[in-house]
PDB file of C-alpha atoms in Angstrom:
ATOM      1  CA  MET Y  12     115.583 247.778 177.784  1.00  0.00           C
ATOM      2  CA  LYS Y  13     116.856 251.332 177.582  1.00  0.00           C
ATOM      3  CA  LEU Y  14     114.920 254.095 175.874  1.00  0.00           C
ATOM      4  CA  GLU Y  15     117.599 254.534 173.217  1.00  0.00           C
ATOM      5  CA  GLU Y  16     117.394 250.811 172.361  1.00  0.00           C
ATOM      6  CA  LEU Y  17     113.661 251.177 171.834  1.00  0.00           C
ATOM      7  CA  ALA Y  18     114.238 254.287 169.720  1.00  0.00           C
ATOM      8  CA  VAL Y  19     116.647 252.373 167.500  1.00  0.00           C
ATOM      9  CA  LEU Y  20     114.145 249.518 167.092  1.00  0.00           C
ATOM     10  CA  VAL Y  21     111.409 251.951 166.072  1.00  0.00           C
ATOM     11  CA  ILE Y  22     113.610 253.935 163.696  1.00  0.00           C
ATOM     12  CA  GLU Y  23     114.996 250.788 162.055  1.00  0.00           C
ATOM     13  CA  ALA Y  24     111.469 249.420 161.622  1.00  0.00           C
ATOM     14  CA  ALA Y  25     110.256 252.665 160.053  1.00  0.00           C
ATOM     15  CA  GLU Y  26     113.181 252.643 157.646  1.00  0.00           C
ATOM     16  CA  ALA Y  27     112.628 248.981 156.801  1.00  0.00           C
ATOM     17  CA  GLU Y  28     108.981 249.664 155.972  1.00  0.00           C
ATOM     18  CA  ASN Y  29     109.870 252.848 154.053  1.00  0.00           C
ATOM     19  CA  VAL Y  30     107.671 254.921 156.331  1.00  0.00           C
ATOM     20  CA  GLU Y  31     108.737 258.559 156.282  1.00  0.00           C
ATOM     21  CA  PHE Y  32     108.875 259.962 159.790  1.00  0.00           C
ATOM     22  CA  MET Y  33     110.376 262.456 162.164  1.00  0.00           C
ATOM     23  CA  ALA Y  34     110.875 262.284 165.918  1.00  0.00           C
ATOM     24  CA  VAL Y  35     108.650 264.662 167.857  1.00  0.00           C
ATOM     25  CA  GLY Y  36     107.773 265.126 171.536  1.00  0.00           C
ATOM     26  CA  ALA Y  37     110.417 265.248 174.256  1.00  0.00           C
ATOM     27  CA  ILE Y  38     113.136 263.843 171.998  1.00  0.00           C
ATOM     28  CA  ALA Y  39     112.757 266.679 169.476  1.00  0.00           C
ATOM     29  CA  ALA Y  40     112.327 269.303 172.195  1.00  0.00           C
ATOM     30  CA  GLY Y  41     115.363 267.968 174.043  1.00  0.00           C
ATOM     31  CA  ALA Y  42     117.550 268.264 170.956  1.00  0.00           C
ATOM     32  CA  TYR Y  43     116.979 272.024 170.867  1.00  0.00           C
ATOM     33  CA  GLY Y  44     116.007 272.949 174.418  1.00  0.00           C
ATOM     34  CA  VAL Y  45     116.652 271.789 177.962  1.00  0.00           C
ATOM     35  CA  PRO Y  46     116.765 267.970 178.025  1.00  0.00           C
ATOM     36  CA  ARG Y  47     114.097 266.359 180.169  1.00  0.00           C
ATOM     37  CA  SER Y  48     113.091 262.801 180.861  1.00  0.00           C
ATOM     38  CA  THR Y  49     110.351 261.097 178.922  1.00  0.00           C
ATOM     39  CA  ARG Y  50     108.767 257.670 178.660  1.00  0.00           C
ATOM     40  CA  ASP Y  51     107.796 258.103 175.024  1.00  0.00           C
ATOM     41  CA  VAL Y  52     109.270 257.575 171.605  1.00  0.00           C
ATOM     42  CA  ASP Y  53     106.974 259.782 169.534  1.00  0.00           C
ATOM     43  CA  LEU Y  54     107.070 259.868 165.758  1.00  0.00           C
ATOM     44  CA  LEU Y  55     105.093 261.883 163.252  1.00  0.00           C
ATOM     45  CA  VAL Y  56     104.640 259.372 160.423  1.00  0.00           C
ATOM     46  CA  SER Y  57     103.628 260.001 156.840  1.00  0.00           C
ATOM     47  CA  ILE Y  58     100.368 258.477 155.678  1.00  0.00           C
ATOM     48  CA  GLN Y  59     101.364 258.735 152.041  1.00  0.00           C
ATOM     49  CA  PHE Y  60     100.915 254.969 152.003  1.00  0.00           C
ATOM     50  CA  PRO Y  61      98.526 254.261 154.919  1.00  0.00           C
ATOM     51  CA  LYS Y  62      99.001 250.480 154.866  1.00  0.00           C
ATOM     52  CA  LYS Y  63     102.671 250.983 155.697  1.00  0.00           C
ATOM     53  CA  ILE Y  64     101.765 252.179 159.192  1.00  0.00           C
ATOM     54  CA  ASP Y  65      99.972 248.885 159.822  1.00  0.00           C
ATOM     55  CA  ALA Y  66     103.013 247.069 158.468  1.00  0.00           C
ATOM     56  CA  LEU Y  67     105.250 249.119 160.753  1.00  0.00           C
ATOM     57  CA  MET Y  68     103.192 248.203 163.809  1.00  0.00           C
ATOM     58  CA  ARG Y  69     103.183 244.537 162.779  1.00  0.00           C
ATOM     59  CA  ARG Y  70     106.964 244.623 162.369  1.00  0.00           C
ATOM     60  CA  LEU Y  71     107.312 245.972 165.906  1.00  0.00           C
ATOM     61  CA  SER Y  72     104.738 243.656 167.446  1.00  0.00           C
ATOM     62  CA  SER Y  73     107.267 241.344 169.079  1.00  0.00           C
ATOM     63  CA  HIS Y  74     108.623 244.302 171.053  1.00  0.00           C
ATOM     64  CA  ILE Y  75     105.615 246.602 171.370  1.00  0.00           C
ATOM     65  CA  THR Y  76     101.943 245.947 172.031  1.00  0.00           C
ATOM     66  CA  PHE Y  77      99.891 248.445 170.068  1.00  0.00           C
ATOM     67  CA  ASP Y  78      96.384 249.356 171.172  1.00  0.00           C
ATOM     68  CA  PRO Y  79      94.012 248.449 168.319  1.00  0.00           C
ATOM     69  CA  GLN Y  80      91.972 251.542 169.217  1.00  0.00           C
ATOM     70  CA  VAL Y  81      93.174 254.574 167.252  1.00  0.00           C
ATOM     71  CA  THR Y  82      92.749 257.809 169.188  1.00  0.00           C
ATOM     72  CA  PHE Y  83      92.393 261.379 167.964  1.00  0.00           C
ATOM     73  CA  ASP Y  84      93.714 264.481 169.636  1.00  0.00           C
ATOM     74  CA  THR Y  85      90.895 266.887 170.408  1.00  0.00           C
ATOM     75  CA  LEU Y  86      92.811 269.927 169.145  1.00  0.00           C
ATOM     76  CA  THR Y  87      93.467 269.015 165.517  1.00  0.00           C
ATOM     77  CA  TRP Y  88      91.761 265.600 165.335  1.00  0.00           C
ATOM     78  CA  GLY Y  89      94.938 263.991 164.067  1.00  0.00           C
ATOM     79  CA  ALA Y  90      95.124 260.209 164.473  1.00  0.00           C
ATOM     80  CA  ARG Y  91      97.448 258.538 166.975  1.00  0.00           C
ATOM     81  CA  HIS Y  92      98.535 254.916 167.451  1.00  0.00           C
ATOM     82  CA  VAL Y  93      99.800 254.028 170.924  1.00  0.00           C
ATOM     83  CA  GLY Y  94     101.971 251.090 171.923  1.00  0.00           C
ATOM     84  CA  ILE Y  95     103.660 249.947 175.129  1.00  0.00           C
ATOM     85  CA  SER Y  96     106.960 248.082 175.185  1.00  0.00           C
ATOM     86  CA  ARG Y  97     106.599 244.393 175.982  1.00  0.00           C
ATOM     87  CA  VAL Y  98     109.660 244.362 178.216  1.00  0.00           C
ATOM     88  CA  SER Y  99     110.290 246.642 181.177  1.00  0.00           C
ATOM     89  CA  PRO Y 100     110.340 249.573 181.613  1.00  0.00           C
ATOM     90  CA  PRO Y 101     106.858 250.296 180.222  1.00  0.00           C
ATOM     91  CA  PHE Y 102     108.030 252.790 177.591  1.00  0.00           C
ATOM     92  CA  LYS Y 103     105.394 254.158 175.264  1.00  0.00           C
ATOM     93  CA  VAL Y 104     105.579 254.498 171.489  1.00  0.00           C
ATOM     94  CA  GLU Y 105     103.242 256.910 169.756  1.00  0.00           C
ATOM     95  CA  PHE Y 106     102.772 257.264 166.016  1.00  0.00           C
ATOM     96  CA  PHE Y 107     101.014 260.472 165.021  1.00  0.00           C
ATOM     97  CA  GLU Y 108      99.763 260.355 161.454  1.00  0.00           C
ATOM     98  CA  THR Y 109     100.385 263.275 159.136  1.00  0.00           C
ATOM     99  CA  PHE Y 110      97.210 264.837 157.792  1.00  0.00           C
ATOM    100  CA  ASP Y 111      96.059 267.783 155.702  1.00  0.00           C
ATOM    101  CA  ASP Y 112      96.709 270.399 158.356  1.00  0.00           C
ATOM    102  CA  PRO Y 113      98.765 273.229 156.780  1.00  0.00           C
ATOM    103  CA  PHE Y 114     101.196 273.421 159.698  1.00  0.00           C
ATOM    104  CA  VAL Y 115     101.696 269.652 159.886  1.00  0.00           C
ATOM    105  CA  VAL Y 116     102.376 269.627 156.142  1.00  0.00           C
ATOM    106  CA  SER Y 117     104.859 272.477 156.552  1.00  0.00           C
ATOM    107  CA  GLU Y 118     106.758 271.054 159.526  1.00  0.00           C
ATOM    108  CA  PHE Y 119     107.034 267.628 157.920  1.00  0.00           C
ATOM    109  CA  SER Y 120     108.366 269.118 154.671  1.00  0.00           C
ATOM    110  CA  ARG Y 121     111.026 271.025 156.646  1.00  0.00           C
ATOM    111  CA  ARG Y 122     112.267 268.044 158.708  1.00  0.00           C
ATOM    112  CA  ARG Y 123     116.020 267.583 158.812  1.00  0.00           C
ATOM    113  CA  LYS Y 124     118.315 264.596 159.135  1.00  0.00           C
ATOM    114  CA  VAL Y 125     120.530 264.519 162.230  1.00  0.00           C
ATOM    115  CA  PHE Y 126     123.180 261.974 163.177  1.00  0.00           C
ATOM    116  CA  VAL Y 127     122.738 260.856 166.786  1.00  0.00           C
ATOM    117  CA  PRO Y 128     125.956 259.252 168.093  1.00  0.00           C
ATOM    118  CA  LEU Y 129     124.195 257.511 170.988  1.00  0.00           C
ATOM    119  CA  LEU Y 130     121.888 255.774 168.505  1.00  0.00           C
ATOM    120  CA  ASN Y 131     124.744 255.385 166.036  1.00  0.00           C
ATOM    121  CA  ARG Y 132     122.438 256.415 163.223  1.00  0.00           C
ATOM    122  CA  GLU Y 133     120.759 259.302 161.548  1.00  0.00           C
ATOM    123  CA  THR Y 134     117.225 260.242 162.341  1.00  0.00           C
ATOM    124  CA  TRP Y 135     114.773 262.924 161.294  1.00  0.00           C
ATOM    125  CA  LEU Y 136     113.895 265.893 163.470  1.00  0.00           C
ATOM    126  CA  PRO Y 137     111.688 268.939 163.010  1.00  0.00           C
ATOM    127  CA  THR Y 138     113.336 272.357 162.912  1.00  0.00           C
ATOM    128  CA  PRO Y 139     113.538 274.223 166.228  1.00  0.00           C
ATOM    129  CA  GLU Y 140     111.060 276.777 164.891  1.00  0.00           C
ATOM    130  CA  ASP Y 141     108.542 274.014 164.209  1.00  0.00           C
ATOM    131  CA  VAL Y 142     109.052 272.547 167.686  1.00  0.00           C
ATOM    132  CA  VAL Y 143     108.204 275.962 169.170  1.00  0.00           C
ATOM    133  CA  VAL Y 144     105.101 276.412 167.016  1.00  0.00           C
ATOM    134  CA  GLN Y 145     103.862 272.888 167.688  1.00  0.00           C
ATOM    135  CA  LYS Y 146     104.437 273.119 171.436  1.00  0.00           C
ATOM    136  CA  LEU Y 147     102.710 276.488 171.702  1.00  0.00           C
ATOM    137  CA  ARG Y 148      99.803 275.104 169.706  1.00  0.00           C
ATOM    138  CA  TRP Y 149      99.319 272.180 172.078  1.00  0.00           C
ATOM    139  CA  GLY Y 150      99.637 274.449 175.060  1.00  0.00           C
ATOM    140  CA  ARG Y 151      99.793 271.932 177.906  1.00  0.00           C
ATOM    141  CA  SER Y 152     102.088 272.998 180.739  1.00  0.00           C
ATOM    142  CA  LYS Y 153     104.957 270.739 179.639  1.00  0.00           C
ATOM    143  CA  ASP Y 154     104.524 271.937 176.051  1.00  0.00           C
ATOM    144  CA  LEU Y 155     104.754 275.583 177.106  1.00  0.00           C
ATOM    145  CA  ASP Y 156     107.883 274.796 179.134  1.00  0.00           C
ATOM    146  CA  ASP Y 157     109.402 273.000 176.136  1.00  0.00           C
ATOM    147  CA  ALA Y 158     108.616 275.945 173.819  1.00  0.00           C
ATOM    148  CA  ARG Y 159     110.164 278.442 176.238  1.00  0.00           C
ATOM    149  CA  ASP Y 160     113.228 276.193 176.665  1.00  0.00           C
ATOM    150  CA  VAL Y 161     113.814 275.950 172.907  1.00  0.00           C
ATOM    151  CA  LEU Y 162     113.443 279.723 172.546  1.00  0.00           C
ATOM    152  CA  ALA Y 163     115.830 280.253 175.466  1.00  0.00           C
ATOM    153  CA  VAL Y 164     118.507 277.762 174.438  1.00  0.00           C
ATOM    154  CA  GLN Y 165     118.495 278.570 170.712  1.00  0.00           C
ATOM    155  CA  GLY Y 166     117.990 282.306 171.293  1.00  0.00           C
ATOM    156  CA  PRO Y 167     115.315 284.244 169.393  1.00  0.00           C
ATOM    157  CA  GLU Y 168     118.099 286.023 167.491  1.00  0.00           C
ATOM    158  CA  THR Y 169     119.104 282.735 165.837  1.00  0.00           C
ATOM    159  CA  LEU Y 170     115.563 281.568 165.078  1.00  0.00           C
ATOM    160  CA  ASP Y 171     113.277 282.500 162.207  1.00  0.00           C
ATOM    161  CA  MET Y 172     110.898 284.433 164.424  1.00  0.00           C
ATOM    162  CA  ALA Y 173     108.864 285.649 161.442  1.00  0.00           C
ATOM    163  CA  TYR Y 174     108.054 282.004 160.637  1.00  0.00           C
ATOM    164  CA  ILE Y 175     107.150 281.294 164.266  1.00  0.00           C
ATOM    165  CA  GLU Y 176     104.988 284.429 164.516  1.00  0.00           C
ATOM    166  CA  HIS Y 177     103.275 283.604 161.228  1.00  0.00           C
ATOM    167  CA  TRP Y 178     102.058 280.227 162.485  1.00  0.00           C
ATOM    168  CA  CYS Y 179     101.331 281.466 165.990  1.00  0.00           C
ATOM    169  CA  GLY Y 180      99.155 284.147 164.419  1.00  0.00           C
ATOM    170  CA  LEU Y 181      97.253 281.516 162.448  1.00  0.00           C
ATOM    171  CA  HIS Y 182      96.926 279.291 165.538  1.00  0.00           C
ATOM    172  CA  ASP Y 183      95.969 282.219 167.781  1.00  0.00           C
ATOM    173  CA  THR Y 184      98.900 281.447 170.067  1.00  0.00           C
ATOM    174  CA  LEU Y 185     100.805 284.740 169.876  1.00  0.00           C
ATOM    175  CA  ALA Y 186      99.988 285.482 173.528  1.00  0.00           C
ATOM    176  CA  ARG Y 187     101.599 282.151 174.482  1.00  0.00           C
ATOM    177  CA  LEU Y 188     104.651 283.039 172.395  1.00  0.00           C
ATOM    178  CA  HIS Y 189     105.016 286.416 174.094  1.00  0.00           C
ATOM    179  CA  GLU Y 190     104.578 284.792 177.502  1.00  0.00           C
ATOM    180  CA  ALA Y 191     107.257 282.214 176.690  1.00  0.00           C
ATOM    181  CA  LEU Y 192     109.674 284.912 175.575  1.00  0.00           C
ATOM    182  CA  ALA Y 193     108.930 286.946 178.710  1.00  0.00           C
ATOM    183  CA  GLY Y 194     109.721 283.869 180.815  1.00  0.00           C
ATOM    184  CA  ILE Y 195     113.345 283.797 179.691  1.00  0.00           C
ATOM    185  CA  PRO Y 196     115.507 285.460 182.356  1.00  0.00           C
ATOM    186  CA  PRO Y 197     118.417 287.746 181.410  1.00  0.00           C
ATOM    187  CA  LEU Y 198     121.336 285.482 180.537  1.00  0.00           C
ATOM    188  CA  ASP Y 199     124.224 287.940 181.001  1.00  0.00           C
TER     189      ASP Y 199
ATOM    190  CA  MET K  19     116.134 293.071 212.329  1.00  0.00           C
ATOM    191  CA  ASN K  20     112.683 292.858 210.728  1.00  0.00           C
ATOM    192  CA  ALA K  21     111.571 289.708 208.911  1.00  0.00           C
ATOM    193  CA  PRO K  22     111.306 290.222 205.130  1.00  0.00           C
ATOM    194  CA  ASN K  23     107.794 291.032 203.985  1.00  0.00           C
ATOM    195  CA  GLU K  24     105.786 289.005 201.474  1.00  0.00           C
ATOM    196  CA  SER K  25     106.834 291.013 198.423  1.00  0.00           C
ATOM    197  CA  THR K  26     110.514 290.783 199.361  1.00  0.00           C
ATOM    198  CA  ARG K  27     110.236 287.032 199.831  1.00  0.00           C
ATOM    199  CA  ALA K  28     108.432 286.696 196.485  1.00  0.00           C
ATOM    200  CA  ALA K  29     111.136 288.731 194.749  1.00  0.00           C
ATOM    201  CA  GLU K  30     113.866 286.640 196.346  1.00  0.00           C
ATOM    202  CA  LEU K  31     112.118 283.442 195.299  1.00  0.00           C
ATOM    203  CA  LYS K  32     111.723 284.722 191.728  1.00  0.00           C
ATOM    204  CA  ALA K  33     115.405 285.665 191.616  1.00  0.00           C
ATOM    205  CA  MET K  34     116.365 282.202 192.819  1.00  0.00           C
ATOM    206  CA  GLN K  35     114.081 280.517 190.250  1.00  0.00           C
ATOM    207  CA  ASP K  36     115.550 282.690 187.481  1.00  0.00           C
ATOM    208  CA  SER K  37     119.059 281.830 188.608  1.00  0.00           C
ATOM    209  CA  ILE K  38     118.366 278.085 188.515  1.00  0.00           C
ATOM    210  CA  TYR K  39     116.676 278.346 185.131  1.00  0.00           C
ATOM    211  CA  ARG K  40     119.498 280.526 183.781  1.00  0.00           C
ATOM    212  CA  GLU K  41     122.020 277.822 184.735  1.00  0.00           C
ATOM    213  CA  LYS K  42     119.937 275.182 182.925  1.00  0.00           C
ATOM    214  CA  ILE K  43     119.776 277.325 179.791  1.00  0.00           C
ATOM    215  CA  LEU K  44     123.478 278.133 179.789  1.00  0.00           C
ATOM    216  CA  ARG K  45     124.377 274.472 180.340  1.00  0.00           C
ATOM    217  CA  ALA K  46     122.133 273.417 177.450  1.00  0.00           C
ATOM    218  CA  ARG K  47     123.657 276.128 175.259  1.00  0.00           C
ATOM    219  CA  ARG K  48     127.120 274.694 175.873  1.00  0.00           C
ATOM    220  CA  GLN K  49     125.952 271.289 174.628  1.00  0.00           C
ATOM    221  CA  THR K  50     125.600 270.091 171.060  1.00  0.00           C
ATOM    222  CA  PRO K  51     122.172 268.810 169.936  1.00  0.00           C
ATOM    223  CA  GLU K  52     123.648 265.304 170.078  1.00  0.00           C
ATOM    224  CA  GLU K  53     124.722 265.799 173.702  1.00  0.00           C
ATOM    225  CA  ARG K  54     121.317 267.149 174.632  1.00  0.00           C
ATOM    226  CA  LEU K  55     119.669 264.135 173.002  1.00  0.00           C
ATOM    227  CA  ALA K  56     121.973 261.834 174.951  1.00  0.00           C
ATOM    228  CA  ASP K  57     120.832 263.591 178.121  1.00  0.00           C
ATOM    229  CA  VAL K  58     117.178 262.963 177.241  1.00  0.00           C
ATOM    230  CA  PHE K  59     117.856 259.231 177.061  1.00  0.00           C
ATOM    231  CA  GLU K  60     120.013 259.170 180.194  1.00  0.00           C
ATOM    232  CA  LEU K  61     117.493 261.173 182.239  1.00  0.00           C
ATOM    233  CA  SER K  62     114.651 258.969 181.041  1.00  0.00           C
ATOM    234  CA  ASN K  63     116.409 255.718 181.919  1.00  0.00           C
ATOM    235  CA  HIS K  64     117.386 257.147 185.296  1.00  0.00           C
ATOM    236  CA  GLN K  65     113.841 258.281 186.019  1.00  0.00           C
ATOM    237  CA  PHE K  66     112.481 254.795 185.383  1.00  0.00           C
ATOM    238  CA  ALA K  67     115.156 253.266 187.615  1.00  0.00           C
ATOM    239  CA  MET K  68     114.111 255.649 190.387  1.00  0.00           C
ATOM    240  CA  MET K  69     110.447 254.832 189.812  1.00  0.00           C
ATOM    241  CA  LEU K  70     111.218 251.117 190.038  1.00  0.00           C
ATOM    242  CA  GLY K  71     112.915 251.664 193.380  1.00  0.00           C
ATOM    243  CA  GLY K  72     109.978 253.733 194.600  1.00  0.00           C
ATOM    244  CA  ALA K  73     107.439 251.164 193.426  1.00  0.00           C
ATOM    245  CA  MET K  74     109.238 248.250 195.078  1.00  0.00           C
ATOM    246  CA  HIS K  75     109.423 250.217 198.322  1.00  0.00           C
ATOM    247  CA  ARG K  76     105.747 251.208 198.035  1.00  0.00           C
ATOM    248  CA  ILE K  77     104.511 247.642 197.598  1.00  0.00           C
ATOM    249  CA  GLY K  78     107.082 246.224 200.012  1.00  0.00           C
ATOM    250  CA  SER K  79     108.594 243.822 197.499  1.00  0.00           C
ATOM    251  CA  THR K  80     112.098 242.886 196.456  1.00  0.00           C
ATOM    252  CA  ASN K  81     110.778 241.286 193.273  1.00  0.00           C
ATOM    253  CA  VAL K  82     111.796 243.426 190.312  1.00  0.00           C
ATOM    254  CA  GLU K  83     109.022 242.137 188.046  1.00  0.00           C
ATOM    255  CA  GLU K  84     106.411 243.039 190.672  1.00  0.00           C
ATOM    256  CA  GLY K  85     108.036 246.455 190.855  1.00  0.00           C
ATOM    257  CA  TRP K  86     107.763 246.975 187.103  1.00  0.00           C
ATOM    258  CA  ARG K  87     104.115 245.907 187.157  1.00  0.00           C
ATOM    259  CA  GLU K  88     103.475 248.579 189.782  1.00  0.00           C
ATOM    260  CA  VAL K  89     105.348 251.174 187.710  1.00  0.00           C
ATOM    261  CA  ALA K  90     103.243 250.189 184.692  1.00  0.00           C
ATOM    262  CA  ARG K  91     100.091 250.641 186.790  1.00  0.00           C
ATOM    263  CA  TRP K  92     101.262 254.090 187.838  1.00  0.00           C
ATOM    264  CA  MET K  93     101.952 255.022 184.219  1.00  0.00           C
ATOM    265  CA  ARG K  94      98.489 253.913 183.119  1.00  0.00           C
ATOM    266  CA  ARG K  95      96.965 256.120 185.826  1.00  0.00           C
ATOM    267  CA  LEU K  96      99.205 259.010 184.822  1.00  0.00           C
ATOM    268  CA  ASP K  97      98.188 258.627 181.175  1.00  0.00           C
ATOM    269  CA  ARG K  98      94.504 258.753 182.097  1.00  0.00           C
ATOM    270  CA  VAL K  99      95.057 261.998 184.008  1.00  0.00           C
ATOM    271  CA  ARG K 100      97.306 263.649 181.433  1.00  0.00           C
ATOM    272  CA  GLU K 101      95.270 262.614 178.414  1.00  0.00           C
ATOM    273  CA  HIS K 102      91.877 263.456 179.876  1.00  0.00           C
ATOM    274  CA  ASN K 103      90.089 265.724 177.383  1.00  0.00           C
ATOM    275  CA  HIS K 104      93.115 265.696 175.065  1.00  0.00           C
ATOM    276  CA  TYR K 105      92.283 262.494 173.177  1.00  0.00           C
ATOM    277  CA  ALA K 106      89.072 260.875 171.957  1.00  0.00           C
ATOM    278  CA  THR K 107      88.281 257.546 170.369  1.00  0.00           C
ATOM    279  CA  GLU K 108      86.145 259.087 167.635  1.00  0.00           C
ATOM    280  CA  ARG K 109      87.106 261.870 165.291  1.00  0.00           C
ATOM    281  CA  ARG K 110      84.712 264.796 165.399  1.00  0.00           C
ATOM    282  CA  ILE K 111      83.874 266.039 161.929  1.00  0.00           C
ATOM    283  CA  SER K 112      83.447 269.817 161.980  1.00  0.00           C
TER     284      SER K 112
END
């Protein structure tokens, strides 16, 4: 199986179960920054109707084995469901549940629909500003690289930097933002 | 001719790193979001193909399924390293 085939399966299942979602992780970062490889299809999924997430995982169960153990990230304590594809390669699917975190609420409300020719369908993505804020918040090395790449490729002059600075101020990640901006070499 | 000193070598290395990164940025800027997304998928599929080759070589097998099992084992180990301290099985109520 190819990663895009798995992505289509997951997106079609989410649509069939009427689960609102947006792609996050490397797929979202790659849309706005420097593309990099990943083994994950990561979705932020709405818990407006919590039972739908269970239905979504059941619908995908012939293709993906989901771990019955829910895990929580130690930064925001958001819930995550992890699955591994049943056929090779061992791609990973992660469903991150929305929750009452002000930034998560904001980024989900600002998601946008994008047509992806390779998938031959539309999907939902966060805005580039929200990718930067989220990546700086997580702060792992790959996240910081992704945030810098989105800033570099989009260009701060085209981004709503006031929005980014607002959330970075609330998340205490302004130093990371400044470091990311300083890491962009002159492009002329 | 004297060998370059440490600071000169560091500056040269930084200039080279910036040049490589600049090329990546400019290439990505020339692409549409759809093209960049296509690259994510292509790079990911390619990486797994390379890992499969590496795993089969590592375990000395020509059996593809054995190779994938080894790749899966590597990925489980990688997850444990990368997720250490980042995820917990119980939510802490603050």
